Short mmCIF file of C-alpha atoms in Angstrom, two decimals:
data_model
loop_
_atom_site.label_atom_id
_atom_site.label_comp_id
_atom_site.label_asym_id
_atom_site.label_seq_id
_atom_site.Cartn_x
_atom_site.Cartn_y
_atom_site.Cartn_z
CA MET A 157 47.28 285.90 79.26
CA HIS A 158 49.25 283.17 77.59
CA TYR A 159 48.10 280.00 75.76
CA GLU A 160 48.49 276.64 77.44
CA PRO A 161 47.81 273.54 75.33
CA ARG A 162 45.23 271.21 76.82
CA GLN A 163 46.76 268.18 78.48
CA ARG A 164 45.65 264.80 77.03
CA ARG A 165 44.49 262.27 79.55
CA MET A 166 46.01 258.79 79.36
CA ASN A 167 43.45 256.17 78.18
CA TRP A 168 44.51 253.35 80.46
CA LYS A 169 42.05 250.85 79.00
CA ALA A 170 43.45 251.29 75.49
CA ALA A 171 47.02 251.07 76.73
CA ALA A 172 46.30 247.84 78.58
CA ALA A 173 44.67 246.31 75.50
CA LEU A 174 47.64 247.29 73.36
CA LEU A 175 50.06 245.78 75.86
CA VAL A 176 48.15 242.47 75.89
CA PHE A 177 48.10 242.43 72.10
CA LEU A 178 51.86 242.96 71.87
CA VAL A 179 52.54 240.21 74.42
CA VAL A 180 50.33 237.72 72.53
CA VAL A 181 51.82 238.53 69.12
CA GLY A 182 55.33 238.43 70.53
CA SER A 183 54.75 235.04 72.13
CA TRP A 184 53.30 233.66 68.91
CA MET A 185 56.28 234.89 66.86
CA ILE A 186 58.81 233.43 69.31
CA ASN A 187 56.98 230.09 69.38
CA ALA A 188 56.75 229.99 65.56
CA PHE A 189 60.45 230.76 65.29
CA LEU A 190 61.40 228.05 67.78
CA THR A 191 59.07 225.50 66.15
CA ASN A 192 60.44 226.26 62.70
CA ASP A 193 63.97 226.06 63.99
CA THR A 194 63.21 222.66 65.58
CA GLN A 195 61.66 221.39 62.35
CA GLN A 196 64.69 222.52 60.39
CA GLN A 197 66.97 220.69 62.77
CA ARG A 198 64.95 217.45 62.74
CA LYS A 199 66.58 214.89 60.45
CA THR A 200 65.24 211.90 58.56
CA THR A 201 65.35 208.65 60.51
CA ILE A 202 64.54 205.01 59.75
CA CYS A 203 62.78 202.21 61.63
CA GLY A 204 61.72 204.55 64.44
CA LEU A 205 65.37 204.89 65.46
CA SER A 206 66.96 208.04 66.83
CA GLU A 207 69.06 210.29 64.61
CA GLU A 208 72.26 208.95 66.12
CA GLU A 209 71.16 205.32 65.66
CA THR A 210 70.10 206.03 62.06
CA LEU A 211 73.47 207.56 61.27
CA ASN A 212 75.32 204.61 62.80
CA LYS A 213 73.24 202.12 60.77
CA LEU A 214 73.65 203.83 57.42
CA ASN A 215 76.99 205.64 57.47
CA LYS A 216 79.13 202.68 56.38
CA THR A 217 81.56 201.81 53.62
CA TYR A 218 82.06 198.40 52.02
CA LYS A 219 85.14 196.84 50.51
CA ASP A 220 83.35 194.46 48.15
CA THR A 221 80.66 195.98 45.94
CA ILE A 222 78.86 195.12 42.72
CA GLU A 223 77.43 197.79 40.44
CA VAL A 224 74.02 197.65 38.78
CA LYS A 225 72.58 200.05 36.23
CA ASP A 226 68.96 199.07 35.81
CA TYR A 227 65.90 197.54 37.44
CA LEU A 228 62.33 196.60 36.58
CA TYR A 229 59.18 195.14 38.13
CA TYR A 230 57.17 192.24 36.73
CA GLY A 231 54.22 191.11 38.80
CA GLU A 232 55.67 191.06 42.31
CA SER A 233 59.25 190.44 41.26
CA LEU A 234 62.05 193.02 41.30
CA ALA A 235 64.90 192.44 38.84
CA LEU A 236 68.33 194.08 38.97
CA TYR A 237 70.67 194.30 35.96
CA GLN A 238 74.29 195.24 35.48
CA ASP A 239 73.49 196.63 32.01
CA SER A 240 70.41 198.38 30.65
CA TYR A 241 67.66 195.78 30.45
CA SER A 242 67.35 194.02 27.12
CA PRO A 243 66.81 190.34 26.31
CA GLU A 244 69.80 190.75 24.00
CA ASN A 245 72.08 191.44 26.98
CA LYS A 246 73.22 188.54 29.10
CA ASP A 247 71.73 188.57 32.59
CA THR A 248 75.02 188.38 34.48
CA LEU A 249 73.32 188.24 37.89
CA SER A 250 71.21 185.19 37.06
CA GLY A 251 72.10 182.20 39.19
CA ASN A 252 73.49 184.29 42.04
CA THR A 253 72.00 184.56 45.51
CA VAL A 254 70.65 187.93 46.59
CA GLU A 255 70.42 188.68 50.30
CA LEU A 256 68.38 191.50 51.82
CA ARG A 257 69.28 192.51 55.38
CA ASN A 258 66.72 194.40 57.39
CA VAL A 259 68.55 197.23 59.13
CA CYS A 260 65.60 197.59 61.51
CA THR A 261 65.52 194.02 62.84
CA GLY A 262 68.66 192.31 61.65
CA ASP A 263 66.60 189.70 59.78
CA LYS A 264 67.93 188.33 56.50
CA VAL A 265 66.00 187.20 53.41
CA SER A 266 67.88 185.19 50.79
CA MET A 267 66.78 183.94 47.37
CA THR A 268 68.33 182.80 44.11
CA MET A 269 67.75 185.01 41.10
CA GLU A 270 66.90 182.99 38.00
CA ASN A 271 66.87 184.02 34.37
CA TYR A 272 63.09 184.59 34.31
CA VAL A 273 61.62 188.00 35.09
CA ASP A 274 59.24 186.55 37.70
CA GLN A 275 62.02 184.75 39.56
CA LYS A 276 64.15 187.60 40.86
CA ILE A 277 63.60 189.36 44.22
CA HIS A 278 60.23 188.15 45.52
CA LEU A 279 58.72 191.27 47.04
CA ASP A 280 55.92 189.36 48.76
CA GLU A 281 58.54 187.85 51.08
CA LEU A 282 59.69 191.22 52.45
CA LYS A 283 58.24 192.49 55.72
CA GLU A 284 58.33 196.14 56.75
CA GLY A 285 61.86 197.43 57.06
CA PHE A 286 64.82 199.19 55.50
CA TYR A 287 66.96 196.64 53.66
CA GLU A 288 70.58 196.58 52.57
CA VAL A 289 71.06 194.54 49.38
CA TYR A 290 73.91 192.09 48.82
CA ILE A 291 74.71 189.72 45.98
CA ILE A 292 76.78 186.66 46.79
CA GLU A 293 79.14 186.05 43.90
CA GLU A 294 81.69 183.24 44.09
CA LEU A 295 81.09 183.00 47.85
CA VAL A 296 81.87 186.71 48.31
CA GLU A 297 79.17 189.01 49.74
CA LYS A 298 79.09 192.16 47.65
CA ARG A 299 77.12 195.26 48.57
CA VAL A 300 74.92 196.39 45.66
CA VAL A 301 75.49 199.93 44.41
CA PHE A 302 73.92 201.86 41.54
CA ASP A 303 76.01 203.58 38.92
CA LYS A 304 74.08 206.81 39.57
CA ALA A 305 71.62 208.16 42.10
CA LEU A 306 68.08 206.86 41.67
CA GLU A 307 65.21 209.25 41.27
CA GLU A 308 62.31 209.00 43.71
CA ASN A 309 60.24 205.90 42.92
CA THR A 310 57.43 203.86 44.47
CA TYR A 311 55.78 200.51 43.82
CA THR A 312 52.85 198.91 45.66
CA GLY A 313 52.24 195.20 46.10
CA ILE A 314 48.92 193.38 46.16
CA LYS A 315 46.50 193.40 49.07
CA ARG A 316 47.35 190.94 51.83
CA ASN A 317 45.87 191.02 55.34
CA ASN A 318 44.00 194.20 54.41
CA GLN A 319 47.16 196.16 53.64
CA VAL A 320 49.64 196.66 50.80
CA SER A 321 53.40 197.00 50.82
CA ARG A 322 54.81 200.27 49.55
CA ILE A 323 58.31 199.81 48.19
CA SER A 324 60.91 202.41 47.29
CA LEU A 325 64.41 201.85 45.97
CA VAL A 326 66.90 204.24 47.53
CA ALA A 327 70.39 204.67 46.08
CA ASP A 328 72.00 208.06 46.63
CA LYS A 329 75.37 208.91 48.17
CA ASN A 330 73.72 212.10 49.48
CA LEU A 331 71.27 210.09 51.58
CA LEU A 332 72.86 211.48 54.77
CA LYS A 333 73.38 215.02 53.49
CA GLU A 334 71.32 216.54 56.30
CA TYR A 335 73.68 214.84 58.74
CA GLY A 336 76.63 216.47 57.02
CA LYS A 337 77.79 213.10 55.69
CA THR A 338 78.32 211.74 52.17
CA LEU A 339 78.42 208.04 51.38
CA ASN A 340 81.27 206.96 49.14
CA GLN A 341 78.89 205.18 46.70
CA ASN A 342 75.20 204.97 45.78
CA TYR A 343 74.45 202.00 48.03
CA LEU A 344 71.10 200.35 47.28
CA PHE A 345 68.46 200.14 50.01
CA VAL A 346 64.93 198.75 49.69
CA ASP A 347 62.48 200.68 51.85
CA VAL A 348 59.35 198.64 52.66
CA THR A 349 56.39 200.16 54.47
CA THR A 350 52.71 199.21 54.66
CA GLU A 351 49.63 201.28 54.00
CA LYS A 352 45.90 200.97 53.45
CA PRO A 353 44.96 199.66 49.99
CA SER A 354 43.63 202.14 47.46
CA SER A 355 40.09 201.44 46.28
CA LYS A 356 41.15 202.70 42.84
CA ASP A 357 43.71 199.92 42.32
CA VAL A 358 43.26 196.24 41.49
CA ASP A 359 45.54 193.30 42.18
CA VAL A 360 44.31 190.99 39.43
CA LEU A 361 42.89 191.92 36.02
CA LEU A 362 40.59 189.31 34.45
CA ASP A 363 40.20 189.46 30.68
CA PRO A 364 37.38 187.22 29.43
CA TYR A 365 37.77 186.68 25.71
CA GLY A 366 34.87 187.81 23.57
CA MET A 367 33.79 190.75 21.41
CA ASN A 368 37.49 191.37 20.77
CA MET A 369 38.48 193.48 17.77
CA ASP A 370 42.24 193.02 17.82
CA LEU A 371 42.47 190.81 14.74
CA THR A 372 39.06 191.35 13.13
CA TRP A 373 37.02 194.27 11.83
CA LEU A 374 33.88 192.97 13.50
CA PRO A 375 33.59 191.92 17.16
CA ASP A 376 34.72 188.33 17.62
CA GLU A 377 32.47 186.24 19.87
CA GLY A 378 35.12 183.54 19.94
CA TYR A 379 34.49 179.84 19.42
CA SER A 380 30.93 178.57 19.26
CA GLU A 381 30.60 174.78 19.35
CA ASN A 382 28.74 172.00 21.15
CA GLY A 383 26.22 174.39 22.65
CA LEU A 384 28.85 176.78 24.07
CA VAL A 385 29.63 180.36 23.00
CA GLU A 386 33.04 181.52 24.21
CA ASN A 387 32.03 185.15 24.74
CA LYS A 388 29.11 184.28 27.02
CA GLU A 389 30.86 181.50 28.92
CA MET A 390 34.08 183.44 29.57
CA TYR A 391 32.27 186.51 30.87
CA GLU A 392 30.30 184.34 33.29
CA ALA A 393 33.56 182.62 34.27
CA ALA A 394 35.14 186.01 34.98
CA LEU A 395 32.28 186.98 37.28
CA LEU A 396 32.59 183.69 39.17
CA LEU A 397 36.38 183.95 39.41
CA LYS A 398 36.18 187.55 40.58
CA LYS A 399 33.93 186.53 43.47
CA GLU A 400 36.20 183.61 44.39
CA LEU A 401 39.38 185.72 44.37
CA GLU A 402 37.74 188.51 46.34
CA SER A 403 37.06 185.98 49.09
CA TYR A 404 40.87 185.98 49.55
CA GLY A 405 40.82 189.75 50.04
CA LEU A 406 42.13 190.47 46.56
CA ARG A 407 41.00 193.48 44.54
CA VAL A 408 39.85 192.16 41.16
CA GLY A 409 38.95 193.96 37.96
CA ILE A 410 37.33 192.75 34.73
CA THR A 411 38.18 194.28 31.37
CA LYS A 412 34.51 194.30 30.29
CA GLU A 413 31.57 195.90 32.07
CA ASN A 414 29.07 193.64 30.33
CA VAL A 415 29.05 190.56 28.15
CA ASN A 416 28.49 192.46 24.90
CA GLU A 417 31.08 195.20 25.42
CA GLU A 418 33.37 195.45 22.39
CA GLY A 419 37.03 196.25 22.80
CA LYS A 420 40.67 195.88 21.88
CA ALA A 421 43.71 194.90 23.87
CA TYR A 422 45.63 197.81 22.34
CA GLY A 423 45.23 201.51 22.99
CA GLU A 424 45.19 203.98 25.86
CA ASN A 425 41.53 203.10 26.43
CA GLY A 426 41.94 199.43 25.61
CA ARG A 427 41.46 196.44 27.86
CA LEU A 428 45.08 196.08 28.90
CA ALA A 429 45.41 199.78 29.68
CA LYS A 430 42.83 199.28 32.42
CA GLY A 431 45.29 197.06 34.22
CA TYR A 432 48.18 199.48 33.91
CA LYS A 433 46.08 202.42 35.07
CA GLN A 434 44.89 200.48 38.12
CA ASN A 435 48.35 199.14 39.02
CA ALA A 436 47.35 195.50 38.49
CA ARG A 437 50.12 193.01 39.26
CA TYR A 438 48.54 189.92 37.67
CA TYR A 439 46.67 189.41 34.40
CA LEU A 440 44.55 186.37 33.52
CA LEU A 441 43.18 185.91 30.00
CA LEU A 442 40.24 183.49 30.08
CA ARG A 443 39.59 181.44 26.93
CA PHE A 444 38.33 178.27 25.31
CA ASN A 445 40.31 176.39 22.71
CA SER A 446 39.14 174.56 19.60
CA ASN A 447 40.45 172.21 16.94
CA PRO A 448 37.67 171.47 14.44
CA LEU A 449 40.09 169.48 12.26
CA ASP A 450 40.66 166.97 15.04
CA THR A 451 37.81 166.86 17.53
CA ASP A 452 39.58 164.18 19.57
CA ILE A 453 42.06 166.78 20.85
CA ARG A 454 41.08 167.89 24.33
CA GLY A 455 42.45 169.20 27.58
CA PHE A 456 43.13 172.13 29.90
CA GLU A 457 45.99 174.53 29.07
CA VAL A 458 47.87 177.36 30.79
CA HIS A 459 49.99 179.68 28.63
CA ASN A 460 52.93 181.65 30.04
CA SER A 461 55.19 184.28 28.51
CA TYR A 462 58.52 183.28 27.02
CA TYR A 463 60.16 185.61 29.56
CA SER A 464 58.46 184.20 32.67
CA SER A 465 58.88 180.86 34.38
CA LYS A 466 56.37 178.02 34.43
CA THR A 467 56.13 178.13 38.24
CA LEU A 468 52.68 179.68 38.59
CA ALA A 469 51.33 177.71 35.62
CA ARG A 470 52.60 174.45 37.14
CA ASN A 471 50.82 175.20 40.41
CA ILE A 472 47.53 175.65 38.59
CA VAL A 473 47.95 172.57 36.38
CA TYR A 474 48.90 170.43 39.38
CA ARG A 475 45.77 171.39 41.30
CA MET A 476 43.51 170.87 38.30
CA GLN A 477 44.87 167.36 37.87
CA LYS A 478 44.95 166.49 41.56
CA ASP A 479 41.58 167.89 42.63
CA LEU A 480 39.48 167.52 39.47
CA HIS A 481 41.36 164.87 37.47
CA MET A 482 41.11 167.13 34.43
CA GLU A 483 42.68 166.09 31.15
CA MET A 484 45.74 168.16 30.21
CA SER A 485 46.25 169.14 26.59
CA PRO A 486 49.08 167.45 24.68
CA MET A 487 49.16 170.26 22.11
CA TYR A 488 52.31 172.43 22.05
CA THR A 489 53.32 171.06 25.46
CA SER A 490 56.16 168.84 26.60
CA THR A 491 55.82 165.42 28.23
CA ASN A 492 57.35 166.92 31.38
CA ASP A 493 54.78 169.72 31.56
CA PRO A 494 51.50 168.56 30.02
CA GLY A 495 49.00 171.37 29.78
CA ILE A 496 51.59 174.17 29.90
CA VAL A 497 52.26 176.19 26.76
CA THR A 498 55.19 178.62 26.73
CA SER A 499 55.07 181.30 24.06
CA TYR A 500 57.74 181.30 21.37
CA LEU A 501 59.56 184.37 20.05
CA MET A 502 58.61 186.14 16.82
CA LYS A 503 60.55 188.53 14.65
CA SER A 504 59.37 192.12 14.51
CA ASP A 505 58.90 193.81 11.14
CA VAL A 506 60.00 197.05 12.79
CA ASP A 507 63.47 196.19 14.14
CA GLN A 508 63.87 192.73 12.54
CA LYS A 509 64.72 191.23 15.93
CA GLN A 510 63.32 187.91 17.10
CA LEU A 511 62.61 189.02 20.66
CA TYR A 512 58.85 189.30 20.86
CA ASP A 513 56.35 187.05 22.63
CA SER A 514 54.03 185.29 20.18
CA ASN A 515 51.07 185.75 22.55
CA LEU A 516 50.12 189.39 22.06
CA TYR A 517 48.11 189.53 25.30
CA LEU A 518 50.96 188.25 27.45
CA ARG A 519 53.46 190.44 25.58
CA GLU A 520 51.51 193.67 25.81
CA SER A 521 50.43 193.15 29.44
CA GLY A 522 53.99 192.54 30.68
CA GLY A 523 55.25 196.11 30.37
CA ARG A 524 58.95 196.70 29.99
CA ALA A 525 59.84 193.13 30.95
CA THR A 526 58.11 191.60 27.90
CA LEU A 527 58.86 194.47 25.47
CA ALA A 528 55.30 195.80 25.37
CA GLY A 529 54.62 198.59 22.90
CA ARG A 530 57.51 197.69 20.60
CA TYR A 531 56.56 194.76 18.36
CA SER A 532 54.73 196.50 15.52
CA GLU A 533 53.89 199.94 14.19
CA THR A 534 50.44 199.53 15.75
CA SER A 535 51.75 198.61 19.17
CA ILE A 536 54.36 201.38 19.03
CA GLU A 537 51.67 203.93 18.22
CA GLN A 538 48.85 202.70 20.47
CA ASN A 539 50.73 201.16 23.42
CA LYS A 540 53.53 203.67 23.90
CA SER A 541 52.62 204.14 27.57
CA PHE A 542 53.25 200.42 28.17
CA VAL A 543 56.92 200.55 27.12
CA ASN A 544 58.41 201.52 30.48
CA ALA A 545 55.51 200.40 32.66
CA ASN A 546 55.65 197.91 35.52
CA GLY A 547 54.52 194.63 34.00
CA MET A 548 51.60 192.45 35.00
CA GLN A 549 52.55 188.80 35.36
CA GLY A 550 50.27 187.22 32.80
CA LEU A 551 48.77 183.81 32.11
CA GLU A 552 46.28 182.63 29.52
CA ILE A 553 43.87 180.04 30.92
CA ASP A 554 42.27 177.78 28.28
CA PHE A 555 39.59 175.75 30.04
CA GLY A 556 39.32 173.12 27.32
CA TYR A 557 38.70 172.34 23.65
CA ILE A 558 35.00 172.92 23.07
CA SER A 559 35.35 171.25 19.69
CA ASN A 560 35.65 168.09 21.79
CA LYS A 561 32.30 166.86 23.15
CA LYS A 562 33.81 165.53 26.39
CA ASP A 563 35.53 168.82 27.20
CA ALA A 564 32.39 170.79 26.35
CA GLN A 565 30.23 168.59 28.57
CA TYR A 566 32.74 168.62 31.40
CA TRP A 567 32.64 172.42 31.40
CA LYS A 568 28.84 172.46 31.45
CA ASP A 569 28.71 170.04 34.38
CA ASN A 570 31.62 171.38 36.44
CA LYS A 571 32.05 175.07 35.67
CA GLU A 572 31.76 176.21 39.31
CA LYS A 573 34.18 173.52 40.55
CA ILE A 574 36.70 174.42 37.86
CA ILE A 575 36.59 178.12 38.77
CA HIS A 576 36.79 177.38 42.50
CA THR A 577 39.86 175.17 42.06
CA LEU A 578 41.50 177.69 39.72
CA ALA A 579 41.03 180.43 42.33
CA GLU A 580 42.52 178.24 45.06
CA ALA A 581 45.51 177.27 42.93
CA PHE A 582 46.16 180.84 41.79
CA ALA A 583 45.89 182.27 45.33
CA GLU A 584 48.23 179.59 46.62
CA GLY A 585 50.67 180.33 43.80
CA ILE A 586 50.90 184.02 44.65
CA ASN A 587 51.14 183.42 48.39
CA VAL A 588 47.68 184.66 49.39
CA SER A 589 45.43 182.97 51.94
CA LYS A 590 42.04 183.67 53.49
#
């Protein structure tokens, strides 16, 4: 009798289950491989164009070029410079026409770049698109190139029509690397898209003067004359102005949470830092003026930075005169621009250079454009994050001389009208409508 091993019976149910499992896993792996391979092959495109169309639009060379090395943002203005930005360096592009050509639509936008930091490339005039940048110099169109590839960068404009523009500067000869192509220079493109506004950002920062501790050890309530206290009146004005500007769809912040909140302009937790942290593009300091030595002096004033133009200030002054017949101050203003006060330059004790805006609020709110964080040891220490920041375009609004009885009474009787007209003029000046 010999031993025969017992024959195992095939478990057909288990075999069938295993076969189904292998088929499913195999199909998933093949699909994942093909999907990944497709994703790897997909290339970056612009304007919703195909890969071939994108390559044809961008893979070009230009005979006439002009090289730039630096750029900055101030308010909603983009400035380009052939040297590193410094007020000591001549702005060689000032006076030339810049033309932006939308690769997506063929549309062209032209503007003249002036010597002021707010009068460069007006970003509010750019619709969605991918723009080539040209500078017309001595009637020759020259394609703008950067001296080196730009790092990834983004900037967002203010809220208009319930959306914001997102802007990126692109300058990299390896832009078409995934197509196996290399551009011969770092041609500058401006990429403009739109997106939903962030609830964390503001467009305009209102800074009502009062309880400030920038120049005093104790909180400064401001001027107090003819029945008016600057701290109280300016905070109420800020609340009114905030409501008016929000009716235009703007996002508006106030540097104080209540009328008695103490604070400084300087510092990482200071009033101006709130604007930088919330990507504000405009800054309005609200104040009264006073001249107790001559109570006959009266009038409305708008102060602008030495480095910015009077354009926005003129728009406000014009509307105040036209709509309300307000008196304009003759103090520190010219006969051509009554009511407008442009800051003068002061010498720094740190570098001994006379480059710094005399109005500390307009200087320190303007970021790199107005040399924020550089004037004094205090600003260098406390405002170091402002040095290379995108600047807020700033104005100081002085509603009148409350040392003058007529100005004080006019404010009491017409506060709401004044704020309403200011909001209209400001919105009009920054190209915002309801």
